[in-house]
Amino acid sequence: MKWILVSSIMLIPAVSLCQKAVVLQHNGMSTIYSTPTPFVDAYNASANGDTIYLPGGLFAPPASINKRLVIYGAGHYPDSTATTGVTTINGRLTLEENADNTVLQGLNVTEYIYFADNKRVDSVVVYRCNTVGILIAGGYDTATNCRGVLLYQNVAVNIILSHGTNPRVFNNICSSIGNSASNAWIRNNKVDVISEISYSLIENNTIAQYQSWNCNFNTLRNNILSFGAYADNSTWLNNYSSVDWNNLFVKQTVWFSYTDDYHLKTPGNYPGTDGVQSGIYGGFYPYKEGSVPSNPHVQTKNIPLQTDVSGQLNVQLKVAAQNN
């Protein structure tokens, strides 16, 4: 990872530091919202193609997202947000049919990231978020199935792919993936349970349980399994079976903890289909330490307790810009 360190000293009015400021970027111009509901107000003022930046703090979400937006939070890992604070969305974040190509990153969502019922929402990208779950509800026929959804580097209790067409699920940490999903590509995840998956490619994952009785016609290859391959209607190729889960990861206490370490103890023993290690640190999107968002990230800050004679504060920030 390449880092570019930027140090800045700014003089700004003191009143702006007392509020959680949400920034809306539209056509190269930025507008700051420091109202009691800044995320809602920034969303209401936004247009397709705009970007919303959320700082650390607790935010009520809009009733739904029904525009094409990029929404950045400050992240969710405690150690990586010590300066900024965690960006927490207090409630469900719902995506409607006009939210095609929306990008969500760096958010801690207390309820589901929810693709609305009977609405086709295509090409959404969700990454480096922590949430109770990601639910692709979509529609009940192929015309309203959500297409081209990409989920990567998230922490989610449940990833539910009910009505997605060709969803891509890469390098996530999750308790379960499944629920009537088909034609999915599930790659390099750490997952406790896979169930109700059919006609999908499942490769390079670490899988604690696979419910073969409700999974059909999948291809499983180069996965690290705590069990042996089943004699079912799926195809099993080059998997690592009956692995001792107690000695697989550097540290694992529960399905997910910020204090655990999900690096493999012996990564060279488990090459994936691409020759790189199986698990979350291999594949297309190797899991990013701390889930630091891709936009410039505040590492340190120094804010005096009082203003100067002109009523201004000399604020010092150290910002790290990333290339991934």
Short mmCIF file of C-alpha atoms in Angstrom, two decimals:
data_model
loop_
_atom_site.label_atom_id
_atom_site.label_comp_id
_atom_site.label_asym_id
_atom_site.label_seq_id
_atom_site.Cartn_x
_atom_site.Cartn_y
_atom_site.Cartn_z
CA MET A 1 0.00 0.00 0.00
CA LYS A 2 1.35 3.43 -0.92
CA TRP A 3 0.74 6.28 1.50
CA ILE A 4 1.06 10.00 0.82
CA LEU A 5 1.30 12.04 4.00
CA VAL A 6 -0.14 15.52 3.98
CA SER A 7 0.24 17.92 6.90
CA SER A 8 -1.97 20.99 6.95
CA ILE A 9 -2.46 23.99 9.21
CA MET A 10 -5.79 25.75 8.86
CA LEU A 11 -7.35 28.80 10.42
CA ILE A 12 -11.10 28.26 10.76
CA PRO A 13 -13.88 29.85 12.80
CA ALA A 14 -14.37 28.13 16.14
CA VAL A 15 -18.12 27.63 15.79
CA SER A 16 -17.73 25.05 13.00
CA LEU A 17 -15.89 22.62 15.30
CA CYS A 18 -18.86 22.07 17.58
CA GLN A 19 -20.99 20.38 14.95
CA LYS A 20 -20.85 17.20 12.89
CA ALA A 21 -20.35 18.61 9.42
CA VAL A 22 -21.52 16.53 6.45
CA VAL A 23 -20.11 17.64 3.11
CA LEU A 24 -22.03 17.42 -0.16
CA GLN A 25 -19.92 17.71 -3.29
CA HIS A 26 -21.81 18.72 -6.43
CA ASN A 27 -20.18 19.75 -9.72
CA GLY A 28 -16.89 20.50 -7.98
CA MET A 29 -18.53 22.67 -5.33
CA SER A 30 -18.80 21.66 -1.66
CA THR A 31 -21.64 22.51 0.71
CA ILE A 32 -21.44 21.85 4.45
CA TYR A 33 -24.46 20.72 6.46
CA SER A 34 -24.27 21.07 10.25
CA THR A 35 -27.99 20.78 10.96
CA PRO A 36 -29.55 18.36 13.48
CA THR A 37 -30.01 15.88 10.58
CA PRO A 38 -27.05 16.65 8.31
CA PHE A 39 -26.99 13.36 6.38
CA VAL A 40 -30.71 13.64 5.58
CA ASP A 41 -30.36 17.28 4.55
CA ALA A 42 -27.30 16.63 2.38
CA TYR A 43 -29.11 13.75 0.70
CA ASN A 44 -32.22 15.87 0.03
CA ALA A 45 -30.06 18.51 -1.65
CA SER A 46 -28.03 16.03 -3.70
CA ALA A 47 -28.37 15.07 -7.35
CA ASN A 48 -27.30 12.01 -9.34
CA GLY A 49 -23.52 11.69 -9.42
CA ASP A 50 -22.87 13.66 -6.22
CA THR A 51 -20.62 12.60 -3.35
CA ILE A 52 -21.49 12.81 0.35
CA TYR A 53 -18.74 12.73 2.99
CA LEU A 54 -19.76 11.70 6.50
CA PRO A 55 -17.38 12.31 9.42
CA GLY A 56 -17.22 10.24 12.57
CA GLY A 57 -20.45 10.41 14.55
CA LEU A 58 -23.98 9.06 14.78
CA PHE A 59 -26.30 9.90 11.87
CA ALA A 60 -29.95 9.28 11.11
CA PRO A 61 -30.24 8.03 7.51
CA PRO A 62 -32.60 9.28 4.81
CA ALA A 63 -35.79 7.24 4.44
CA SER A 64 -34.14 5.68 1.39
CA ILE A 65 -31.40 6.27 -1.17
CA ASN A 66 -33.02 6.76 -4.57
CA LYS A 67 -30.23 8.53 -6.43
CA ARG A 68 -26.83 7.55 -7.83
CA LEU A 69 -24.42 8.67 -5.11
CA VAL A 70 -21.01 7.97 -3.64
CA ILE A 71 -21.18 8.00 0.17
CA TYR A 72 -17.97 7.93 2.22
CA GLY A 73 -17.73 7.37 5.96
CA ALA A 74 -14.62 7.66 8.12
CA GLY A 75 -14.46 3.91 8.81
CA HIS A 76 -15.53 1.48 11.52
CA TYR A 77 -12.38 -0.06 13.06
CA PRO A 78 -11.71 1.51 16.49
CA ASP A 79 -7.94 1.73 16.01
CA SER A 80 -8.23 3.35 12.58
CA THR A 81 -10.82 5.90 13.68
CA ALA A 82 -9.20 7.02 16.93
CA THR A 83 -8.89 10.56 15.54
CA THR A 84 -11.99 10.80 13.36
CA GLY A 85 -14.44 8.61 15.27
CA VAL A 86 -16.56 5.83 13.74
CA THR A 87 -19.19 6.82 11.18
CA THR A 88 -22.38 5.14 12.41
CA ILE A 89 -25.66 5.10 10.50
CA ASN A 90 -28.36 4.63 13.12
CA GLY A 91 -30.90 2.46 11.33
CA ARG A 92 -31.48 0.73 8.03
CA LEU A 93 -29.94 2.08 4.84
CA THR A 94 -32.37 1.32 2.00
CA LEU A 95 -31.49 1.44 -1.70
CA GLU A 96 -34.29 2.10 -4.20
CA GLU A 97 -34.47 1.51 -7.96
CA ASN A 98 -32.83 4.82 -8.97
CA ALA A 99 -29.74 4.10 -6.85
CA ASP A 100 -27.97 2.17 -9.65
CA ASN A 101 -24.16 2.53 -9.46
CA THR A 102 -24.24 3.87 -5.91
CA VAL A 103 -21.08 3.31 -3.84
CA LEU A 104 -21.08 2.92 -0.04
CA GLN A 105 -17.80 2.86 1.85
CA GLY A 106 -16.51 3.21 5.41
CA LEU A 107 -19.86 3.01 7.22
CA ASN A 108 -20.97 1.28 10.40
CA VAL A 109 -24.68 0.53 9.82
CA THR A 110 -26.67 -0.60 12.87
CA GLU A 111 -29.31 -2.37 10.75
CA TYR A 112 -29.34 -3.82 7.22
CA ILE A 113 -28.04 -2.33 4.01
CA TYR A 114 -31.24 -3.22 2.22
CA PHE A 115 -32.01 -3.45 -1.49
CA ALA A 116 -35.73 -2.64 -1.58
CA ASP A 117 -38.38 -5.29 -2.31
CA ASN A 118 -39.42 -5.65 -5.95
CA LYS A 119 -36.96 -2.95 -7.04
CA ARG A 120 -34.12 -3.56 -9.46
CA VAL A 121 -30.99 -1.82 -8.20
CA ASP A 122 -27.97 -2.59 -10.39
CA SER A 123 -24.18 -2.24 -10.11
CA VAL A 124 -24.10 -1.10 -6.48
CA VAL A 125 -20.72 -1.39 -4.72
CA VAL A 126 -20.53 -1.81 -0.93
CA TYR A 127 -17.10 -2.08 0.64
CA ARG A 128 -15.26 -1.60 3.93
CA CYS A 129 -18.53 -1.33 5.85
CA ASN A 130 -19.71 -3.06 9.03
CA THR A 131 -23.39 -3.96 9.17
CA VAL A 132 -25.90 -6.37 10.63
CA GLY A 133 -26.40 -7.60 7.11
CA ILE A 134 -26.61 -6.89 3.41
CA LEU A 135 -29.93 -8.00 1.96
CA ILE A 136 -30.45 -8.04 -1.80
CA ALA A 137 -34.23 -8.35 -1.74
CA GLY A 138 -34.85 -7.34 -5.34
CA GLY A 139 -37.86 -8.78 -7.11
CA TYR A 140 -39.53 -12.12 -7.50
CA ASP A 141 -38.90 -12.43 -11.23
CA THR A 142 -35.82 -11.99 -13.37
CA ALA A 143 -36.93 -8.56 -14.60
CA THR A 144 -36.56 -7.04 -11.13
CA ASN A 145 -33.52 -8.96 -9.92
CA CYS A 146 -30.59 -6.76 -8.90
CA ARG A 147 -27.68 -7.15 -11.31
CA GLY A 148 -23.94 -6.71 -10.96
CA VAL A 149 -23.78 -6.01 -7.20
CA LEU A 150 -20.23 -6.08 -5.80
CA LEU A 151 -19.65 -6.61 -2.06
CA TYR A 152 -16.08 -6.68 -0.79
CA GLN A 153 -14.01 -6.19 2.37
CA ASN A 154 -17.11 -5.84 4.53
CA VAL A 155 -17.93 -7.20 7.97
CA ALA A 156 -21.53 -8.43 7.93
CA VAL A 157 -23.41 -10.86 10.14
CA ASN A 158 -25.50 -11.98 7.15
CA ILE A 159 -25.11 -11.56 3.41
CA ILE A 160 -28.46 -12.50 1.90
CA LEU A 161 -28.47 -12.79 -1.89
CA SER A 162 -32.14 -13.63 -2.36
CA HIS A 163 -32.79 -11.93 -5.68
CA GLY A 164 -29.49 -10.91 -7.16
CA THR A 165 -28.27 -11.83 -10.62
CA ASN A 166 -24.56 -12.67 -10.64
CA PRO A 167 -23.65 -10.95 -7.36
CA ARG A 168 -19.94 -10.90 -6.55
CA VAL A 169 -19.03 -11.46 -2.90
CA PHE A 170 -15.29 -11.05 -2.33
CA ASN A 171 -13.04 -10.87 0.75
CA ASN A 172 -15.76 -10.30 3.34
CA ILE A 173 -15.94 -11.49 6.95
CA CYS A 174 -19.43 -12.83 7.63
CA SER A 175 -21.34 -15.27 9.78
CA SER A 176 -23.51 -16.53 6.92
CA ILE A 177 -23.96 -16.23 3.16
CA GLY A 178 -26.99 -17.54 1.33
CA ASN A 179 -30.78 -17.60 1.32
CA SER A 180 -32.09 -18.69 -2.08
CA ALA A 181 -29.09 -17.34 -3.94
CA SER A 182 -28.02 -18.58 -7.36
CA ASN A 183 -25.41 -17.72 -9.97
CA ALA A 184 -23.24 -15.99 -7.37
CA TRP A 185 -19.46 -15.70 -7.30
CA ILE A 186 -18.31 -16.18 -3.72
CA ARG A 187 -14.54 -15.76 -3.43
CA ASN A 188 -11.94 -15.33 -0.65
CA ASN A 189 -14.39 -14.79 2.18
CA LYS A 190 -14.21 -15.88 5.80
CA VAL A 191 -17.65 -17.38 6.43
CA ASP A 192 -19.10 -19.56 9.16
CA VAL A 193 -22.10 -20.97 7.26
CA ILE A 194 -23.03 -21.21 3.58
CA SER A 195 -26.61 -22.28 2.92
CA GLU A 196 -29.27 -22.13 0.21
CA ILE A 197 -26.79 -21.42 -2.58
CA SER A 198 -27.21 -22.94 -6.04
CA TYR A 199 -25.48 -22.82 -9.43
CA SER A 200 -22.68 -20.69 -7.96
CA LEU A 201 -18.90 -20.60 -7.97
CA ILE A 202 -17.50 -20.85 -4.44
CA GLU A 203 -13.71 -20.62 -4.31
CA ASN A 204 -10.77 -19.70 -2.08
CA ASN A 205 -12.94 -19.18 1.01
CA THR A 206 -12.52 -20.38 4.58
CA ILE A 207 -15.80 -22.15 5.38
CA ALA A 208 -16.73 -23.60 8.76
CA GLN A 209 -20.08 -25.11 7.67
CA TYR A 210 -21.68 -25.89 4.31
CA GLN A 211 -25.31 -27.02 4.39
CA SER A 212 -25.24 -29.40 1.46
CA TRP A 213 -28.88 -30.44 1.86
CA ASN A 214 -30.11 -27.03 0.69
CA CYS A 215 -27.25 -26.19 -1.72
CA ASN A 216 -27.34 -27.49 -5.29
CA PHE A 217 -25.11 -27.73 -8.36
CA ASN A 218 -22.35 -25.45 -7.09
CA THR A 219 -18.66 -25.63 -7.94
CA LEU A 220 -16.45 -25.51 -4.84
CA ARG A 221 -12.71 -25.27 -5.37
CA ASN A 222 -9.65 -24.42 -3.28
CA ASN A 223 -11.72 -23.65 -0.20
CA ILE A 224 -10.39 -24.30 3.31
CA LEU A 225 -13.02 -26.45 5.03
CA SER A 226 -13.50 -27.60 8.61
CA PHE A 227 -15.33 -30.67 7.20
CA GLY A 228 -14.93 -33.19 4.41
CA ALA A 229 -16.38 -32.81 0.91
CA TYR A 230 -19.94 -34.06 0.55
CA ALA A 231 -21.16 -36.65 -1.93
CA ASP A 232 -23.84 -34.41 -3.38
CA ASN A 233 -24.74 -32.86 -6.74
CA SER A 234 -22.08 -30.13 -6.49
CA THR A 235 -18.56 -30.32 -7.92
CA TRP A 236 -15.71 -30.37 -5.38
CA LEU A 237 -12.20 -29.58 -6.68
CA ASN A 238 -8.90 -29.15 -4.83
CA ASN A 239 -10.47 -28.16 -1.51
CA TYR A 240 -8.59 -28.44 1.79
CA SER A 241 -10.83 -30.68 3.85
CA SER A 242 -11.16 -31.33 7.60
CA VAL A 243 -8.77 -28.53 8.57
CA ASP A 244 -8.28 -27.92 12.30
CA TRP A 245 -10.09 -24.59 12.81
CA ASN A 246 -8.40 -24.03 16.17
CA ASN A 247 -5.03 -23.76 14.43
CA LEU A 248 -6.00 -22.12 11.14
CA PHE A 249 -6.01 -18.40 12.03
CA VAL A 250 -3.47 -16.42 14.03
CA LYS A 251 -6.28 -15.54 16.46
CA GLN A 252 -10.00 -16.30 16.34
CA THR A 253 -12.31 -16.12 19.35
CA VAL A 254 -15.71 -15.57 17.70
CA TRP A 255 -16.95 -15.17 14.12
CA PHE A 256 -15.62 -11.59 14.25
CA SER A 257 -13.83 -9.42 16.76
CA TYR A 258 -11.75 -6.30 16.18
CA THR A 259 -9.07 -7.82 18.41
CA ASP A 260 -8.81 -11.08 16.43
CA ASP A 261 -6.32 -11.73 13.62
CA TYR A 262 -7.63 -13.65 10.60
CA HIS A 263 -4.31 -14.13 8.85
CA LEU A 264 -3.65 -17.80 8.19
CA LYS A 265 -0.89 -19.30 10.33
CA THR A 266 0.50 -21.14 7.30
CA PRO A 267 -0.81 -19.34 4.20
CA GLY A 268 1.58 -21.17 1.90
CA ASN A 269 -0.22 -24.44 2.66
CA TYR A 270 -3.47 -23.24 1.10
CA PRO A 271 -2.99 -21.74 -2.38
CA GLY A 272 -6.13 -20.51 -4.08
CA THR A 273 -7.16 -20.93 -7.70
CA ASP A 274 -4.91 -17.98 -8.59
CA GLY A 275 -1.88 -19.37 -6.75
CA VAL A 276 -2.26 -16.77 -3.96
CA GLN A 277 -3.40 -17.84 -0.51
CA SER A 278 -7.03 -18.72 0.08
CA GLY A 279 -8.92 -16.67 2.65
CA ILE A 280 -9.53 -12.95 2.99
CA TYR A 281 -5.93 -11.87 2.39
CA GLY A 282 -5.78 -13.34 -1.11
CA GLY A 283 -7.79 -12.81 -4.27
CA PHE A 284 -8.84 -9.68 -6.11
CA TYR A 285 -9.39 -7.49 -3.04
CA PRO A 286 -7.10 -8.61 -0.19
CA TYR A 287 -8.66 -7.56 3.09
CA LYS A 288 -7.43 -4.12 4.11
CA GLU A 289 -6.07 -3.76 7.61
CA GLY A 290 -8.33 -1.46 9.60
CA SER A 291 -10.75 -1.08 6.66
CA VAL A 292 -9.47 2.45 6.18
CA PRO A 293 -11.61 4.17 3.51
CA SER A 294 -9.95 5.01 0.22
CA ASN A 295 -10.43 8.77 0.53
CA PRO A 296 -7.84 10.85 2.46
CA HIS A 297 -7.90 9.83 6.12
CA VAL A 298 -7.19 12.04 9.15
CA GLN A 299 -4.48 10.38 11.26
CA THR A 300 -3.83 13.04 13.91
CA LYS A 301 -5.26 16.40 14.88
CA ASN A 302 -4.31 19.19 17.25
CA ILE A 303 -7.05 21.66 18.13
CA PRO A 304 -6.32 24.40 20.70
CA LEU A 305 -8.79 24.94 23.53
CA GLN A 306 -9.21 28.64 22.76
CA THR A 307 -9.19 31.02 19.83
CA ASP A 308 -6.66 33.70 19.04
CA VAL A 309 -7.41 37.43 19.28
CA SER A 310 -9.14 37.27 15.88
CA GLY A 311 -11.56 34.56 17.03
CA GLN A 312 -9.86 31.85 15.00
CA LEU A 313 -8.27 28.50 15.85
CA ASN A 314 -4.93 27.26 14.59
CA VAL A 315 -5.88 23.65 13.71
CA GLN A 316 -3.19 21.14 12.77
CA LEU A 317 -4.14 17.97 10.88
CA LYS A 318 -2.14 15.08 9.53
CA VAL A 319 -3.91 13.46 6.59
CA ALA A 320 -2.97 10.25 4.77
CA ALA A 321 -4.07 9.80 1.16
CA GLN A 322 -4.13 6.27 -0.24
CA ASN A 323 -3.95 4.66 -3.66
CA ASN A 324 -6.42 1.84 -2.81
#
